[in-house]
Short mmCIF file of C-alpha atoms and ligand atoms in Angstrom, two decimals:
data_model
loop_
_atom_site.label_atom_id
_atom_site.label_comp_id
_atom_site.label_asym_id
_atom_site.label_seq_id
_atom_site.Cartn_x
_atom_site.Cartn_y
_atom_site.Cartn_z
CA MET A 27 -64.52 36.42 24.36
CA SER A 28 -66.01 32.87 23.38
CA ALA A 29 -68.74 31.54 25.63
CA ALA A 30 -66.50 28.81 27.03
CA GLY A 31 -63.98 31.46 27.82
CA ALA A 32 -66.61 33.47 29.63
CA SER A 33 -67.92 30.74 31.53
CA PHE A 34 -64.50 29.80 32.60
CA LEU A 35 -63.73 33.18 33.70
CA PHE A 36 -66.88 33.08 35.62
CA LEU A 37 -66.04 29.87 37.24
CA LEU A 38 -62.41 31.22 38.18
CA LEU A 39 -63.99 34.31 39.57
CA SER A 40 -66.54 32.40 41.65
CA THR A 41 -63.90 29.98 42.90
CA VAL A 42 -61.87 32.82 44.16
CA ALA A 43 -64.55 34.44 45.86
CA ALA A 44 -65.80 31.32 47.48
CA ALA A 45 -62.15 30.43 48.37
CA SER A 46 -61.40 33.83 49.96
CA SER A 47 -63.76 33.15 52.76
CA ILE A 48 -61.66 30.38 53.96
CA THR A 49 -59.72 30.92 57.02
CA THR A 50 -57.40 28.14 58.09
CA LEU A 51 -58.09 26.89 61.51
CA SER A 52 -55.59 28.77 64.01
CA SER A 53 -54.32 25.67 65.39
CA ASP A 54 -53.31 24.31 62.05
CA ILE A 55 -51.69 27.69 61.15
CA ALA A 56 -49.72 27.36 64.52
CA ALA A 57 -48.65 23.89 63.59
CA LEU A 58 -47.32 25.07 60.25
CA LYS A 59 -45.42 27.98 61.70
CA ALA A 60 -43.85 25.50 64.34
CA ILE A 61 -43.06 23.08 61.43
CA LYS A 62 -41.22 25.82 59.43
CA SER A 63 -39.56 27.27 62.53
CA SER A 64 -38.00 23.95 63.38
CA ILE A 65 -36.15 24.02 60.07
CA LYS A 66 -32.71 25.63 59.89
CA PRO A 67 -33.49 28.78 57.81
CA THR A 68 -30.22 28.47 56.01
CA THR A 69 -31.48 25.36 54.57
CA ILE A 70 -34.54 26.91 53.04
CA PRO A 71 -33.51 28.21 49.58
CA SER A 72 -35.73 30.60 47.70
CA TYR A 73 -36.95 27.87 45.20
CA THR A 74 -38.47 25.60 47.90
CA CYS A 75 -41.85 24.96 49.05
CA LEU A 76 -41.02 25.91 52.81
CA HIS A 77 -39.75 29.35 51.31
CA SER A 78 -43.18 30.09 49.93
CA TRP A 79 -44.91 29.62 53.18
CA ASP A 80 -45.42 33.21 54.13
CA PHE A 81 -47.68 33.70 57.08
CA THR A 82 -48.98 37.08 55.99
CA SER A 83 -51.38 35.18 53.77
CA ASP A 84 -53.64 32.33 54.77
CA PRO A 85 -52.30 28.73 54.21
CA CYS A 86 -55.55 27.26 52.89
CA SER A 87 -56.88 30.14 50.82
CA PRO A 88 -56.47 29.80 47.02
CA PRO A 89 -55.23 30.89 44.76
CA ARG A 90 -51.76 30.29 45.81
CA VAL A 91 -49.82 32.26 43.41
CA THR A 92 -47.01 33.73 45.52
CA HIS A 93 -47.45 32.07 48.94
CA PHE A 94 -47.96 28.57 49.97
CA LEU A 95 -47.15 27.29 46.54
CA CYS A 96 -46.59 23.73 47.67
CA GLY A 97 -45.95 21.45 50.75
CA VAL A 98 -49.50 22.02 52.08
CA THR A 99 -52.83 20.64 50.84
CA CYS A 100 -56.03 21.58 52.49
CA SER A 101 -59.66 20.42 52.51
CA GLY A 102 -61.85 23.40 53.57
CA ASN A 103 -60.03 25.12 56.25
CA ARG A 104 -58.00 22.22 57.53
CA VAL A 105 -54.61 20.91 56.45
CA THR A 106 -54.70 17.28 54.98
CA GLN A 107 -51.43 16.83 53.37
CA LEU A 108 -47.98 17.81 54.45
CA THR A 109 -45.71 16.85 51.50
CA LEU A 110 -42.39 18.62 51.66
CA ASP A 111 -40.20 18.83 48.50
CA PRO A 112 -36.84 16.84 48.89
CA ALA A 113 -34.86 20.16 49.24
CA GLY A 114 -32.41 18.92 52.00
CA TYR A 115 -34.11 20.72 54.79
CA VAL A 116 -32.19 20.43 58.04
CA GLY A 117 -34.02 20.18 61.32
CA THR A 118 -36.41 18.46 63.49
CA LEU A 119 -40.14 17.75 63.20
CA SER A 120 -42.08 19.80 65.56
CA PRO A 121 -44.34 17.93 67.97
CA LEU A 122 -46.97 20.53 67.02
CA VAL A 123 -47.41 18.56 63.95
CA SER A 124 -50.15 16.50 65.94
CA GLN A 125 -52.42 19.57 65.97
CA LEU A 126 -53.06 18.97 62.32
CA THR A 127 -55.69 16.34 63.27
CA GLN A 128 -57.09 16.11 59.72
CA LEU A 129 -53.81 14.99 58.16
CA ILE A 130 -53.96 12.15 55.75
CA THR A 131 -50.63 12.32 54.22
CA ILE A 132 -47.20 13.25 55.67
CA ASP A 133 -44.27 12.95 53.28
CA LEU A 134 -40.93 14.46 54.23
CA THR A 135 -38.79 12.08 52.06
CA ASP A 136 -35.34 12.76 51.26
CA ASN A 137 -34.60 15.54 53.66
CA LYS A 138 -32.30 16.03 56.68
CA PHE A 139 -34.66 15.77 59.52
CA SER A 140 -33.08 14.42 62.64
CA GLY A 141 -33.89 13.60 66.23
CA PRO A 142 -36.88 11.40 67.39
CA ILE A 143 -40.11 11.07 65.60
CA PRO A 144 -42.33 13.20 68.01
CA SER A 145 -44.45 10.53 69.80
CA SER A 146 -47.56 12.69 69.44
CA LEU A 147 -47.44 11.98 65.69
CA PHE A 148 -48.54 8.43 66.31
CA PHE A 149 -52.02 9.68 67.72
CA LEU A 150 -52.98 11.37 64.49
CA PRO A 151 -56.42 9.55 63.81
CA ASN A 152 -56.76 10.18 60.07
CA LEU A 153 -53.31 9.42 58.85
CA GLN A 154 -53.00 7.06 55.98
CA THR A 155 -49.54 7.70 54.55
CA LEU A 156 -46.53 8.30 56.74
CA ASN A 157 -43.48 8.76 54.55
CA LEU A 158 -40.18 9.95 56.42
CA GLY A 159 -37.76 7.77 54.29
CA SER A 160 -34.15 8.95 53.73
CA ASN A 161 -33.84 11.40 56.57
CA SER A 162 -31.96 11.10 59.90
CA PHE A 163 -34.65 10.29 62.35
CA SER A 164 -33.48 8.57 65.47
CA GLY A 165 -34.98 6.74 68.40
CA VAL A 166 -37.32 3.88 68.66
CA ILE A 167 -40.74 3.06 66.99
CA PRO A 168 -43.03 3.33 70.05
CA PRO A 169 -45.75 0.78 70.87
CA SER A 170 -48.24 3.74 70.49
CA VAL A 171 -47.71 3.26 66.59
CA SER A 172 -50.70 1.16 66.98
CA ASN A 173 -53.00 4.25 67.37
CA LEU A 174 -52.70 5.00 63.59
CA LYS A 175 -55.71 2.99 63.05
CA LYS A 176 -56.01 4.34 59.28
CA ILE A 177 -52.46 3.92 58.26
CA GLN A 178 -51.84 2.15 54.94
CA THR A 179 -48.34 3.13 54.10
CA LEU A 180 -45.62 3.39 56.76
CA ASP A 181 -42.22 4.23 55.24
CA ILE A 182 -39.40 5.02 57.56
CA SER A 183 -36.53 3.50 55.62
CA ARG A 184 -33.02 4.84 55.33
CA ASN A 185 -33.06 6.58 58.75
CA SER A 186 -31.38 5.79 62.09
CA LEU A 187 -34.12 4.09 64.21
CA SER A 188 -32.97 1.81 66.72
CA GLY A 189 -34.45 -0.67 69.30
CA SER A 190 -36.81 -3.64 68.35
CA LEU A 191 -40.11 -3.53 66.47
CA PRO A 192 -43.04 -3.03 68.64
CA ASN A 193 -45.40 -6.07 69.04
CA THR A 194 -48.42 -3.80 68.45
CA LEU A 195 -48.03 -3.77 64.66
CA THR A 196 -50.68 -6.51 64.32
CA SER A 197 -53.42 -4.10 65.11
CA LEU A 198 -52.66 -2.05 62.09
CA SER A 199 -55.43 -3.46 59.99
CA GLN A 200 -55.20 -1.06 57.08
CA LEU A 201 -51.47 -1.20 56.80
CA THR A 202 -50.41 -2.74 53.42
CA ARG A 203 -47.04 -1.35 53.03
CA LEU A 204 -44.32 -1.38 55.81
CA ASP A 205 -40.77 -0.14 54.83
CA LEU A 206 -38.20 0.20 57.61
CA SER A 207 -35.30 -0.92 55.44
CA PHE A 208 -31.78 0.39 56.27
CA ASN A 209 -32.00 1.35 59.95
CA LYS A 210 -30.42 0.00 63.04
CA LEU A 211 -33.29 -2.13 64.39
CA THR A 212 -32.76 -5.14 66.36
CA GLY A 213 -34.46 -8.13 67.99
CA PRO A 214 -36.86 -10.42 66.38
CA ILE A 215 -39.66 -10.00 63.67
CA PRO A 216 -42.80 -9.33 65.76
CA GLY A 217 -46.39 -10.21 64.49
CA LEU A 218 -47.22 -8.55 61.41
CA PRO A 219 -50.20 -6.42 60.27
CA LYS A 220 -52.81 -8.97 58.76
CA ASN A 221 -53.28 -7.21 55.50
CA ILE A 222 -49.91 -6.18 54.64
CA ILE A 223 -48.75 -6.76 51.14
CA GLN A 224 -45.42 -5.34 51.16
CA LEU A 225 -42.88 -5.92 53.93
CA ALA A 226 -39.40 -4.50 53.53
CA LEU A 227 -37.05 -4.61 56.64
CA LYS A 228 -33.76 -5.02 54.61
CA GLY A 229 -30.53 -3.80 56.21
CA ASN A 230 -31.09 -3.77 59.79
CA SER A 231 -29.71 -6.02 62.50
CA LEU A 232 -32.86 -8.25 63.10
CA SER A 233 -32.20 -11.52 64.64
CA GLY A 234 -34.08 -14.78 65.54
CA TYR A 235 -35.90 -17.24 63.49
CA LEU A 236 -38.65 -16.81 60.97
CA GLN A 237 -41.67 -17.76 63.27
CA LYS A 238 -44.93 -18.83 62.51
CA GLN A 239 -46.75 -16.44 64.74
CA SER A 240 -45.09 -13.49 62.99
CA PHE A 241 -46.70 -14.53 59.64
CA GLN A 242 -49.94 -16.23 60.91
CA GLY A 243 -53.12 -15.17 59.08
CA LEU A 244 -51.41 -12.90 56.47
CA THR A 245 -53.29 -13.52 53.35
CA GLN A 246 -52.13 -10.69 51.21
CA LEU A 247 -48.45 -10.74 51.61
CA GLU A 248 -46.71 -10.50 48.11
CA THR A 249 -43.17 -9.23 48.74
CA VAL A 250 -40.92 -9.77 51.56
CA GLU A 251 -37.58 -8.00 51.69
CA LEU A 252 -35.53 -9.17 54.77
CA SER A 253 -31.88 -9.34 53.41
CA GLU A 254 -28.98 -7.92 55.04
CA ASN A 255 -30.04 -8.70 58.62
CA SER A 256 -28.96 -11.46 61.09
CA LEU A 257 -31.81 -13.98 60.95
CA ALA A 258 -30.95 -17.48 61.79
CA GLY A 259 -32.04 -21.07 61.77
CA THR A 260 -33.84 -23.04 59.06
CA ILE A 261 -36.15 -21.24 56.69
CA PRO A 262 -39.28 -23.24 57.44
CA GLY A 263 -41.55 -24.96 54.93
CA TRP A 264 -44.69 -23.16 55.85
CA PHE A 265 -43.12 -19.71 54.78
CA PHE A 266 -42.99 -20.54 51.14
CA LEU A 267 -46.69 -21.84 51.29
CA ILE A 268 -48.04 -18.45 52.16
CA PRO A 269 -50.22 -18.40 49.11
CA SER A 270 -50.08 -14.80 48.04
CA LEU A 271 -46.44 -14.64 48.19
CA GLN A 272 -44.62 -13.48 45.05
CA GLN A 273 -41.05 -12.46 45.71
CA VAL A 274 -38.89 -13.32 48.71
CA ASN A 275 -35.33 -11.99 49.49
CA LEU A 276 -33.75 -13.33 52.51
CA ALA A 277 -30.19 -13.05 51.16
CA LYS A 278 -27.16 -11.94 53.59
CA ASN A 279 -28.49 -13.33 56.82
CA SER A 280 -27.23 -16.35 58.86
CA PHE A 281 -29.82 -19.08 57.82
CA THR A 282 -28.33 -22.48 57.99
CA GLY A 283 -31.07 -24.51 56.34
CA VAL A 284 -34.00 -24.40 54.03
CA GLU A 285 -37.10 -26.58 54.05
CA ILE A 286 -39.18 -26.46 50.96
CA PHE A 287 -42.75 -28.08 50.59
CA LYS A 288 -44.52 -28.76 47.54
CA PRO A 289 -47.48 -26.06 47.11
CA ILE A 290 -50.79 -26.83 46.24
CA ASP A 291 -51.00 -23.38 44.52
CA SER A 292 -48.46 -20.68 44.55
CA ASN A 293 -47.78 -17.34 43.03
CA LEU A 294 -43.96 -17.36 44.04
CA VAL A 295 -41.99 -15.79 41.38
CA ALA A 296 -38.63 -14.91 42.71
CA VAL A 297 -36.68 -16.20 45.60
CA ASP A 298 -33.25 -15.07 46.78
CA LEU A 299 -31.40 -16.97 49.61
CA GLY A 300 -27.91 -15.99 48.68
CA PHE A 301 -25.12 -15.30 51.00
CA ASN A 302 -26.28 -17.40 53.92
CA ARG A 303 -24.72 -20.72 55.50
CA ILE A 304 -27.52 -23.15 54.05
CA THR A 305 -26.28 -26.59 54.12
CA GLY A 306 -27.69 -29.75 52.43
CA TYR A 307 -28.74 -30.44 48.87
CA PRO A 308 -30.29 -27.70 46.59
CA PRO A 309 -34.10 -28.12 47.20
CA THR A 310 -35.69 -30.14 44.45
CA ASN A 311 -39.07 -29.11 45.67
CA PHE A 312 -38.70 -25.55 44.19
CA SER A 313 -39.44 -27.04 40.89
CA ALA A 314 -43.07 -27.62 42.17
CA TYR A 315 -43.74 -23.91 42.39
CA PRO A 316 -45.65 -23.35 39.24
CA MET A 317 -44.71 -19.72 38.60
CA LEU A 318 -40.91 -19.61 39.74
CA ALA A 319 -38.88 -17.71 37.31
CA SER A 320 -35.85 -16.51 39.37
CA LEU A 321 -34.09 -18.71 42.04
CA THR A 322 -30.84 -17.62 43.75
CA LEU A 323 -28.99 -19.88 46.12
CA SER A 324 -25.57 -18.45 45.54
CA TYR A 325 -22.94 -18.44 48.21
CA ASN A 326 -24.27 -21.03 50.72
CA LYS A 327 -22.81 -24.42 51.61
CA LEU A 328 -24.90 -26.68 49.22
CA ARG A 329 -23.64 -29.95 48.15
CA GLY A 330 -24.61 -32.79 45.79
CA ARG A 331 -25.92 -32.53 42.09
CA ILE A 332 -28.07 -29.84 40.66
CA PRO A 333 -31.65 -31.33 40.62
CA TRP A 334 -32.42 -32.22 36.93
CA GLU A 335 -35.99 -30.88 37.74
CA TYR A 336 -34.50 -27.38 37.57
CA SER A 337 -33.64 -27.86 33.90
CA LYS A 338 -37.12 -29.15 33.27
CA LYS A 339 -38.86 -26.25 34.28
CA PRO A 340 -39.93 -23.71 31.55
CA THR A 341 -40.88 -20.83 33.97
CA LEU A 342 -37.34 -20.70 35.35
CA SER A 343 -35.25 -18.16 33.48
CA ARG A 344 -32.66 -17.08 36.10
CA LEU A 345 -30.79 -19.59 38.34
CA PHE A 346 -27.85 -18.56 40.32
CA LEU A 347 -26.27 -21.53 42.20
CA ASP A 348 -22.80 -20.08 42.19
CA GLY A 349 -20.47 -20.30 45.24
CA ASN A 350 -21.39 -23.57 46.51
CA TYR A 351 -19.90 -27.16 46.60
CA LEU A 352 -22.08 -28.73 43.78
CA ILE A 353 -20.58 -31.79 42.15
CA GLY A 354 -21.50 -33.99 39.15
CA LEU A 355 -22.36 -32.93 35.59
CA PRO A 356 -24.84 -29.99 35.14
CA PRO A 357 -28.02 -30.88 33.41
CA LYS A 358 -27.14 -30.89 29.70
CA GLU A 359 -30.66 -29.14 28.90
CA PHE A 360 -28.92 -25.73 30.22
CA PHE A 361 -26.81 -25.87 27.38
CA SER A 362 -28.80 -27.19 24.56
CA GLY A 363 -29.99 -23.81 23.40
CA LYS A 364 -33.53 -25.08 24.09
CA THR A 365 -33.90 -23.23 27.40
CA SER A 366 -32.92 -19.57 27.73
CA ILE A 367 -31.74 -19.64 31.28
CA SER A 368 -29.38 -17.14 32.51
CA GLY A 369 -27.37 -17.02 35.84
CA SER A 370 -24.44 -18.68 37.23
CA LEU A 371 -23.31 -22.10 38.01
CA GLY A 372 -19.61 -20.94 38.87
CA ASP A 373 -17.42 -21.31 41.74
CA ASN A 374 -18.65 -24.96 42.49
CA CYS A 375 -17.12 -28.34 42.02
CA LEU A 376 -19.13 -29.32 38.83
CA LYS A 377 -17.40 -31.33 36.06
CA LEU A 378 -17.49 -30.31 32.59
CA CYS A 379 -19.37 -26.89 32.84
CA PRO A 380 -18.71 -25.65 29.24
CA VAL A 381 -17.18 -22.28 29.34
CA SER A 382 -19.01 -21.45 26.09
CA SER A 383 -22.15 -21.04 28.03
CA GLU A 384 -22.69 -17.83 30.06
CA LEU A 385 -23.64 -20.01 33.16
CA CYS A 386 -20.13 -21.38 33.39
CA VAL A 387 -17.82 -18.28 32.74
CA LYS A 388 -17.09 -18.12 36.28
CA SER A 389 -14.55 -21.00 36.92
CA GLN A 390 -15.10 -23.95 39.05
CA LYS A 391 -13.36 -24.38 42.56
CA PRO A 392 -9.92 -25.75 42.50
CA LEU A 393 -9.98 -29.64 43.15
CA SER A 394 -8.14 -29.51 46.25
CA ILE A 395 -10.87 -27.28 47.97
CA CYS A 396 -13.63 -29.67 46.58
CA LYS A 397 -11.88 -32.54 47.96
CA GLN A 398 -11.30 -31.08 51.34
CA ALA A 399 -15.14 -30.10 51.34
CA TYR A 400 -16.20 -33.74 50.73
CA ARG A 401 -13.37 -35.18 52.90
CA GLY A 402 -11.61 -36.78 49.87
CA LYS A 403 -14.68 -38.36 48.71
CA LEU A 404 -15.89 -36.53 45.45
CA LYS A 405 -18.61 -38.99 44.54
CA PRO A 406 -22.13 -37.53 43.68
CA LYS A 407 -24.63 -39.04 46.27
CA SER A 408 -28.08 -37.99 45.51
C1 NAG B 516 -40.83 -32.13 49.29
O1 NAG B 516 -42.14 -31.78 49.41
C2 NAG B 516 -42.87 -32.94 50.08
C3 NAG B 516 -44.27 -32.49 49.98
O2 NAG B 516 -44.66 -31.18 50.61
C4 NAG B 516 -42.33 -33.07 51.42
O3 NAG B 516 -43.18 -34.17 51.95
C5 NAG B 516 -40.78 -33.54 51.27
O4 NAG B 516 -40.36 -33.69 52.66
C6 NAG B 516 -40.19 -32.30 50.61
N1 NAG B 516 -38.75 -32.69 50.54
C7 NAG B 516 -37.87 -32.08 50.91
C8 NAG B 516 -36.35 -32.72 50.66
O5 NAG B 516 -37.82 -31.19 51.84
#
């Protein structure tokens, strides 16, 4: 045996020797037992992590060759991570999970957990990542969620949560990623955590206006995904001036207007306001956003001409204005071959949109509908 091989073997043996002295804290073992026994046994096939949880051996003692192969990570004699495989486990989450007080990560993504999220879980003092996405958890997110002082990622997307969002989220100062998309949440958007970077609340039934007090003081916010809700009113000008903002999706809501101010500095790259009820002219001020590459205003009630500024903007590579009542001639720069813009100008009231261009493949509205929209007067105003 080589010297390296020998020292490796020595290292291995001494690790085993050291490890075999570990005995998992009994309350952690009790919690793991309770977690396993809250899962329907018929949904624990032999190839899964949970199947390898055999309590005749100690959960935290390596080497884990036959028992506790996965799903649990320890530090010393305490469980620090509960990361189940997406095996389709059916059951509930035992409230005893809160005995695992050293937990840093819980990840139960892509299973069939149902029932409420045990309220005790929101008192885990060290939890940094809570990932319960794609399950069937129901009930509300309680105000006590604010006890998760160290939480950084909170993802309970694709469940059946209901009720409104608690107004205690502001105190989660470490939270950078919040994803509660595709639930049944109602009510307004509350005050948001100060250091949030990614906000995703897509596919709920949130209502009300975008209010300044919800977004006040957010300096890290980069991604806002609020599409498929019932948000209403005018999208206010201050919103797009949040300096860190990069991507905004407010599509499929009930917004009726949009106000765009010129930024001093902005990282905004992509904006989707499609499928709302926004009236007025297409906002020229969007062209003042230096990085803007993708703009979607499809299926609103916009009128007037396409701002020529859009065609003079080299960063803009995707432009969707289809499904409005835009009139006049589209800027010829779109078709000169100099710009490489893609998107759609179809389903409007434009004159001479060349069908040779991809932008004009979708045909324009019938003249009768356009005349009706402008009450017979089809003259460009702006
Ligand atoms: C464009 O931005 C300027 C400067 O922020 C603002 O005064 C003006 O009202 C905006 N125009 C529109 C049509 O919103």
